[in-house]
Amino acid sequence: MSLEKDKTMKEVIIGWGLPDYLKEDEENIAYKFHDDGKHKGGQRDREEDVKFTLYNKKTEKDLFTMDFYKRGSVAEMIGKNGNSIKLQLLHVHDASYRKKGISGHYIEKLKEYAISKSRECIYIVANADGVKSESKENSLSQKDLEDFYKKRSSSEMPIILES
Protein backbone atom coordinates (compact mmCIF):
# COMPACT_ATOMS: atom_id res chain seq x y z
CA MET A 1 0.00 0.00 0.00
CA SER A 2 1.44 3.34 -0.91
CA LEU A 3 2.07 5.96 1.75
CA GLU A 4 -0.60 8.17 0.16
CA LYS A 5 -3.25 5.43 0.29
CA ASP A 6 -2.18 4.52 3.82
CA LYS A 7 -2.55 8.12 4.96
CA THR A 8 -5.97 8.30 3.36
CA MET A 9 -7.18 5.17 5.18
CA LYS A 10 -5.84 6.58 8.46
CA GLU A 11 -7.78 9.77 7.82
CA VAL A 12 -10.92 7.75 7.04
CA ILE A 13 -10.67 5.77 10.29
CA ILE A 14 -9.93 8.81 12.46
CA GLY A 15 -12.79 10.60 10.71
CA TRP A 16 -15.17 7.91 11.93
CA GLY A 17 -14.72 9.31 15.41
CA LEU A 18 -14.81 7.43 18.66
CA PRO A 19 -17.82 5.51 19.94
CA ASP A 20 -19.90 7.45 22.46
CA TYR A 21 -18.64 5.31 25.33
CA LEU A 22 -15.02 6.41 24.68
CA LYS A 23 -15.62 10.10 23.92
CA GLU A 24 -15.39 11.30 27.52
CA ASP A 25 -11.88 9.80 27.73
CA GLU A 26 -10.87 10.96 24.24
CA GLU A 27 -7.63 12.67 25.35
CA ASN A 28 -6.35 9.30 26.59
CA ILE A 29 -7.25 7.33 23.46
CA ALA A 30 -4.68 6.90 20.68
CA TYR A 31 -4.98 5.20 17.28
CA LYS A 32 -2.27 2.68 16.40
CA PHE A 33 -2.13 1.69 12.74
CA HIS A 34 -0.46 -1.65 12.00
CA ASP A 35 1.94 -2.80 9.37
CA ASP A 36 2.46 -6.22 10.87
CA GLY A 37 4.14 -7.94 7.93
CA LYS A 38 1.33 -10.42 7.37
CA HIS A 39 0.90 -9.32 3.79
CA LYS A 40 2.97 -9.53 0.62
CA GLY A 41 6.49 -8.18 1.02
CA GLY A 42 5.89 -7.27 4.64
CA GLN A 43 3.52 -4.47 3.64
CA ARG A 44 -0.20 -4.07 3.96
CA ASP A 45 -0.50 -3.59 0.21
CA ARG A 46 -4.08 -4.52 -0.58
CA GLU A 47 -6.39 -1.75 -1.67
CA GLU A 48 -8.41 -0.31 1.21
CA ASP A 49 -6.49 -2.44 3.69
CA VAL A 50 -6.29 -1.24 7.27
CA LYS A 51 -5.71 -2.64 10.72
CA PHE A 52 -5.91 -0.33 13.69
CA THR A 53 -6.07 -0.48 17.45
CA LEU A 54 -7.52 1.95 19.93
CA TYR A 55 -5.03 2.28 22.77
CA ASN A 56 -5.54 3.80 26.22
CA LYS A 57 -2.47 5.94 26.93
CA LYS A 58 -3.29 6.21 30.64
CA THR A 59 -3.68 2.48 31.31
CA GLU A 60 -1.26 1.48 28.51
CA LYS A 61 -3.71 -1.15 27.25
CA ASP A 62 -5.20 -2.00 23.88
CA LEU A 63 -8.95 -1.45 23.93
CA PHE A 64 -10.16 -2.43 20.47
CA THR A 65 -8.77 -3.73 17.16
CA MET A 66 -10.30 -3.81 13.69
CA ASP A 67 -8.79 -5.25 10.50
CA PHE A 68 -10.41 -5.14 7.05
CA TYR A 69 -9.60 -4.96 3.35
CA LYS A 70 -11.19 -4.82 -0.09
CA ARG A 71 -11.43 -8.23 -1.69
CA GLY A 72 -10.09 -8.56 -5.22
CA SER A 73 -10.08 -10.88 -8.20
CA VAL A 74 -8.79 -13.89 -6.22
CA ALA A 75 -12.06 -13.83 -4.26
CA GLU A 76 -13.98 -14.06 -7.52
CA MET A 77 -11.99 -17.14 -8.50
CA ILE A 78 -13.22 -18.95 -5.40
CA GLY A 79 -16.83 -17.87 -5.84
CA LYS A 80 -16.83 -14.80 -3.60
CA ASN A 81 -17.76 -11.28 -4.59
CA GLY A 82 -14.58 -9.38 -5.50
CA ASN A 83 -16.26 -6.00 -5.04
CA SER A 84 -16.60 -6.52 -1.32
CA ILE A 85 -14.97 -5.85 2.03
CA LYS A 86 -13.54 -8.65 4.14
CA LEU A 87 -13.67 -7.94 7.88
CA GLN A 88 -10.83 -9.96 9.39
CA LEU A 89 -11.06 -8.81 13.00
CA LEU A 90 -13.38 -6.82 15.23
CA HIS A 91 -12.34 -7.27 18.85
CA VAL A 92 -12.75 -5.44 22.17
CA HIS A 93 -9.71 -6.47 24.21
CA ASP A 94 -10.67 -5.15 27.64
CA ALA A 95 -13.63 -7.04 29.11
CA SER A 96 -14.88 -3.94 30.95
CA TYR A 97 -15.35 -2.18 27.59
CA ARG A 98 -17.40 -4.98 26.00
CA LYS A 99 -21.12 -4.54 25.37
CA LYS A 100 -20.69 -0.74 25.41
CA GLY A 101 -21.37 -0.15 21.70
CA ILE A 102 -17.76 -0.02 20.54
CA SER A 103 -17.95 -2.88 18.02
CA GLY A 104 -21.41 -1.75 16.91
CA HIS A 105 -20.06 1.75 16.22
CA TYR A 106 -17.27 0.44 14.02
CA ILE A 107 -19.35 -2.10 12.12
CA GLU A 108 -21.81 0.68 11.27
CA LYS A 109 -18.93 2.92 10.14
CA LEU A 110 -17.57 0.07 8.02
CA LYS A 111 -20.99 -0.37 6.42
CA GLU A 112 -21.18 3.36 5.63
CA TYR A 113 -17.68 3.22 4.18
CA ALA A 114 -18.50 0.16 2.06
CA ILE A 115 -21.62 1.88 0.70
CA SER A 116 -19.63 5.05 -0.11
CA LYS A 117 -17.15 2.92 -2.09
CA SER A 118 -19.98 1.06 -3.91
CA ARG A 119 -18.99 -2.28 -2.40
CA GLU A 120 -21.66 -4.95 -2.70
CA CYS A 121 -21.28 -6.70 0.66
CA ILE A 122 -19.13 -7.34 3.72
CA TYR A 123 -17.82 -10.84 4.40
CA ILE A 124 -17.12 -11.87 7.97
CA VAL A 125 -16.02 -15.07 9.68
CA ALA A 126 -17.82 -14.98 13.02
CA ASN A 127 -15.67 -16.99 15.40
CA ALA A 128 -16.31 -16.36 19.09
CA ASP A 129 -13.30 -18.50 20.06
CA GLY A 130 -10.97 -17.27 17.31
CA VAL A 131 -9.33 -14.39 19.19
CA LYS A 132 -6.96 -14.87 22.08
CA SER A 133 -8.05 -12.65 24.94
CA GLU A 134 -7.10 -12.25 28.57
CA SER A 135 -10.71 -12.73 29.58
CA LYS A 136 -13.89 -14.13 28.07
CA GLU A 137 -15.90 -11.98 30.48
CA ASN A 138 -18.70 -10.09 28.69
CA SER A 139 -17.80 -11.81 25.40
CA LEU A 140 -20.49 -13.08 23.05
CA SER A 141 -21.30 -16.74 22.51
CA GLN A 142 -21.00 -18.04 18.95
CA LYS A 143 -24.76 -17.70 18.41
CA ASP A 144 -24.85 -14.18 19.88
CA LEU A 145 -21.89 -13.15 17.74
CA GLU A 146 -23.59 -14.41 14.58
CA ASP A 147 -26.80 -12.62 15.63
CA PHE A 148 -24.78 -9.42 16.25
CA TYR A 149 -23.69 -9.41 12.61
CA LYS A 150 -26.99 -10.65 11.15
CA LYS A 151 -28.99 -7.86 12.78
CA ARG A 152 -26.61 -5.29 11.25
CA SER A 153 -26.98 -6.71 7.76
CA SER A 154 -29.27 -4.72 5.45
CA SER A 155 -30.43 -4.74 1.87
CA GLU A 156 -28.25 -1.67 1.30
CA MET A 157 -25.15 -3.43 2.70
CA PRO A 158 -25.48 -7.18 3.26
CA ILE A 159 -23.20 -8.80 5.80
CA ILE A 160 -22.40 -12.37 4.77
CA LEU A 161 -21.14 -14.82 7.37
CA GLU A 162 -18.47 -17.17 6.09
CA SER A 163 -17.51 -20.45 7.65
GROMACS .gro file of C-alpha atoms in nm:
model
  163
    1MET     CA    1   0.000   0.000   0.000
    2SER     CA    2   0.144   0.334  -0.091
    3LEU     CA    3   0.207   0.596   0.175
    4GLU     CA    4  -0.060   0.817   0.016
    5LYS     CA    5  -0.325   0.543   0.029
    6ASP     CA    6  -0.218   0.452   0.382
    7LYS     CA    7  -0.255   0.812   0.496
    8THR     CA    8  -0.597   0.830   0.336
    9MET     CA    9  -0.718   0.517   0.518
   10LYS     CA   10  -0.584   0.658   0.846
   11GLU     CA   11  -0.778   0.977   0.782
   12VAL     CA   12  -1.092   0.775   0.704
   13ILE     CA   13  -1.067   0.577   1.029
   14ILE     CA   14  -0.993   0.881   1.246
   15GLY     CA   15  -1.279   1.060   1.071
   16TRP     CA   16  -1.517   0.791   1.193
   17GLY     CA   17  -1.472   0.931   1.541
   18LEU     CA   18  -1.481   0.743   1.866
   19PRO     CA   19  -1.782   0.551   1.994
   20ASP     CA   20  -1.990   0.745   2.246
   21TYR     CA   21  -1.864   0.531   2.533
   22LEU     CA   22  -1.502   0.641   2.468
   23LYS     CA   23  -1.562   1.010   2.392
   24GLU     CA   24  -1.539   1.130   2.752
   25ASP     CA   25  -1.188   0.980   2.773
   26GLU     CA   26  -1.087   1.096   2.424
   27GLU     CA   27  -0.763   1.267   2.535
   28ASN     CA   28  -0.635   0.930   2.659
   29ILE     CA   29  -0.725   0.733   2.346
   30ALA     CA   30  -0.468   0.690   2.068
   31TYR     CA   31  -0.498   0.520   1.728
   32LYS     CA   32  -0.227   0.268   1.640
   33PHE     CA   33  -0.213   0.169   1.274
   34HIS     CA   34  -0.046  -0.165   1.200
   35ASP     CA   35   0.194  -0.280   0.937
   36ASP     CA   36   0.246  -0.622   1.087
   37GLY     CA   37   0.414  -0.794   0.793
   38LYS     CA   38   0.133  -1.042   0.737
   39HIS     CA   39   0.090  -0.932   0.379
   40LYS     CA   40   0.297  -0.953   0.062
   41GLY     CA   41   0.649  -0.818   0.102
   42GLY     CA   42   0.589  -0.727   0.464
   43GLN     CA   43   0.352  -0.447   0.364
   44ARG     CA   44  -0.020  -0.407   0.396
   45ASP     CA   45  -0.050  -0.359   0.021
   46ARG     CA   46  -0.408  -0.452  -0.058
   47GLU     CA   47  -0.639  -0.175  -0.167
   48GLU     CA   48  -0.841  -0.031   0.121
   49ASP     CA   49  -0.649  -0.244   0.369
   50VAL     CA   50  -0.629  -0.124   0.727
   51LYS     CA   51  -0.571  -0.264   1.072
   52PHE     CA   52  -0.591  -0.033   1.369
   53THR     CA   53  -0.607  -0.048   1.745
   54LEU     CA   54  -0.752   0.195   1.993
   55TYR     CA   55  -0.503   0.228   2.277
   56ASN     CA   56  -0.554   0.380   2.622
   57LYS     CA   57  -0.247   0.594   2.693
   58LYS     CA   58  -0.329   0.621   3.064
   59THR     CA   59  -0.368   0.248   3.131
   60GLU     CA   60  -0.126   0.148   2.851
   61LYS     CA   61  -0.371  -0.115   2.725
   62ASP     CA   62  -0.520  -0.200   2.388
   63LEU     CA   63  -0.895  -0.145   2.393
   64PHE     CA   64  -1.016  -0.243   2.047
   65THR     CA   65  -0.877  -0.373   1.716
   66MET     CA   66  -1.030  -0.381   1.369
   67ASP     CA   67  -0.879  -0.525   1.050
   68PHE     CA   68  -1.041  -0.514   0.705
   69TYR     CA   69  -0.960  -0.496   0.335
   70LYS     CA   70  -1.119  -0.482  -0.009
   71ARG     CA   71  -1.143  -0.823  -0.169
   72GLY     CA   72  -1.009  -0.856  -0.522
   73SER     CA   73  -1.008  -1.088  -0.820
   74VAL     CA   74  -0.879  -1.389  -0.622
   75ALA     CA   75  -1.206  -1.383  -0.426
   76GLU     CA   76  -1.398  -1.406  -0.752
   77MET     CA   77  -1.199  -1.714  -0.850
   78ILE     CA   78  -1.322  -1.895  -0.540
   79GLY     CA   79  -1.683  -1.787  -0.584
   80LYS     CA   80  -1.683  -1.480  -0.360
   81ASN     CA   81  -1.776  -1.128  -0.459
   82GLY     CA   82  -1.458  -0.938  -0.550
   83ASN     CA   83  -1.626  -0.600  -0.504
   84SER     CA   84  -1.660  -0.652  -0.132
   85ILE     CA   85  -1.497  -0.585   0.203
   86LYS     CA   86  -1.354  -0.865   0.414
   87LEU     CA   87  -1.367  -0.794   0.788
   88GLN     CA   88  -1.083  -0.996   0.939
   89LEU     CA   89  -1.106  -0.881   1.300
   90LEU     CA   90  -1.338  -0.682   1.523
   91HIS     CA   91  -1.234  -0.727   1.885
   92VAL     CA   92  -1.275  -0.544   2.217
   93HIS     CA   93  -0.971  -0.647   2.421
   94ASP     CA   94  -1.067  -0.515   2.764
   95ALA     CA   95  -1.363  -0.704   2.911
   96SER     CA   96  -1.488  -0.394   3.095
   97TYR     CA   97  -1.535  -0.218   2.759
   98ARG     CA   98  -1.740  -0.498   2.600
   99LYS     CA   99  -2.112  -0.454   2.537
  100LYS     CA  100  -2.069  -0.074   2.541
  101GLY     CA  101  -2.137  -0.015   2.170
  102ILE     CA  102  -1.776  -0.002   2.054
  103SER     CA  103  -1.795  -0.288   1.802
  104GLY     CA  104  -2.141  -0.175   1.691
  105HIS     CA  105  -2.006   0.175   1.622
  106TYR     CA  106  -1.727   0.044   1.402
  107ILE     CA  107  -1.935  -0.210   1.212
  108GLU     CA  108  -2.181   0.068   1.127
  109LYS     CA  109  -1.893   0.292   1.014
  110LEU     CA  110  -1.757   0.007   0.802
  111LYS     CA  111  -2.099  -0.037   0.642
  112GLU     CA  112  -2.118   0.336   0.563
  113TYR     CA  113  -1.768   0.322   0.418
  114ALA     CA  114  -1.850   0.016   0.206
  115ILE     CA  115  -2.162   0.188   0.070
  116SER     CA  116  -1.963   0.505  -0.011
  117LYS     CA  117  -1.715   0.292  -0.209
  118SER     CA  118  -1.998   0.106  -0.391
  119ARG     CA  119  -1.899  -0.228  -0.240
  120GLU     CA  120  -2.166  -0.495  -0.270
  121CYS     CA  121  -2.128  -0.670   0.066
  122ILE     CA  122  -1.913  -0.734   0.372
  123TYR     CA  123  -1.782  -1.084   0.440
  124ILE     CA  124  -1.712  -1.187   0.797
  125VAL     CA  125  -1.602  -1.507   0.968
  126ALA     CA  126  -1.782  -1.498   1.302
  127ASN     CA  127  -1.567  -1.699   1.540
  128ALA     CA  128  -1.631  -1.636   1.909
  129ASP     CA  129  -1.330  -1.850   2.006
  130GLY     CA  130  -1.097  -1.727   1.731
  131VAL     CA  131  -0.933  -1.439   1.919
  132LYS     CA  132  -0.696  -1.487   2.208
  133SER     CA  133  -0.805  -1.265   2.494
  134GLU     CA  134  -0.710  -1.225   2.857
  135SER     CA  135  -1.071  -1.273   2.958
  136LYS     CA  136  -1.389  -1.413   2.807
  137GLU     CA  137  -1.590  -1.198   3.048
  138ASN     CA  138  -1.870  -1.009   2.869
  139SER     CA  139  -1.780  -1.181   2.540
  140LEU     CA  140  -2.049  -1.308   2.305
  141SER     CA  141  -2.130  -1.674   2.251
  142GLN     CA  142  -2.100  -1.804   1.895
  143LYS     CA  143  -2.476  -1.770   1.841
  144ASP     CA  144  -2.485  -1.418   1.988
  145LEU     CA  145  -2.189  -1.315   1.774
  146GLU     CA  146  -2.359  -1.441   1.458
  147ASP     CA  147  -2.680  -1.262   1.563
  148PHE     CA  148  -2.478  -0.942   1.625
  149TYR     CA  149  -2.369  -0.941   1.261
  150LYS     CA  150  -2.699  -1.065   1.115
  151LYS     CA  151  -2.899  -0.786   1.278
  152ARG     CA  152  -2.661  -0.529   1.125
  153SER     CA  153  -2.698  -0.671   0.776
  154SER     CA  154  -2.927  -0.472   0.545
  155SER     CA  155  -3.043  -0.474   0.187
  156GLU     CA  156  -2.825  -0.167   0.130
  157MET     CA  157  -2.515  -0.343   0.270
  158PRO     CA  158  -2.548  -0.718   0.326
  159ILE     CA  159  -2.320  -0.880   0.580
  160ILE     CA  160  -2.240  -1.237   0.477
  161LEU     CA  161  -2.114  -1.482   0.737
  162GLU     CA  162  -1.847  -1.717   0.609
  163SER     CA  163  -1.751  -2.045   0.765
   0.00000   0.00000   0.00000
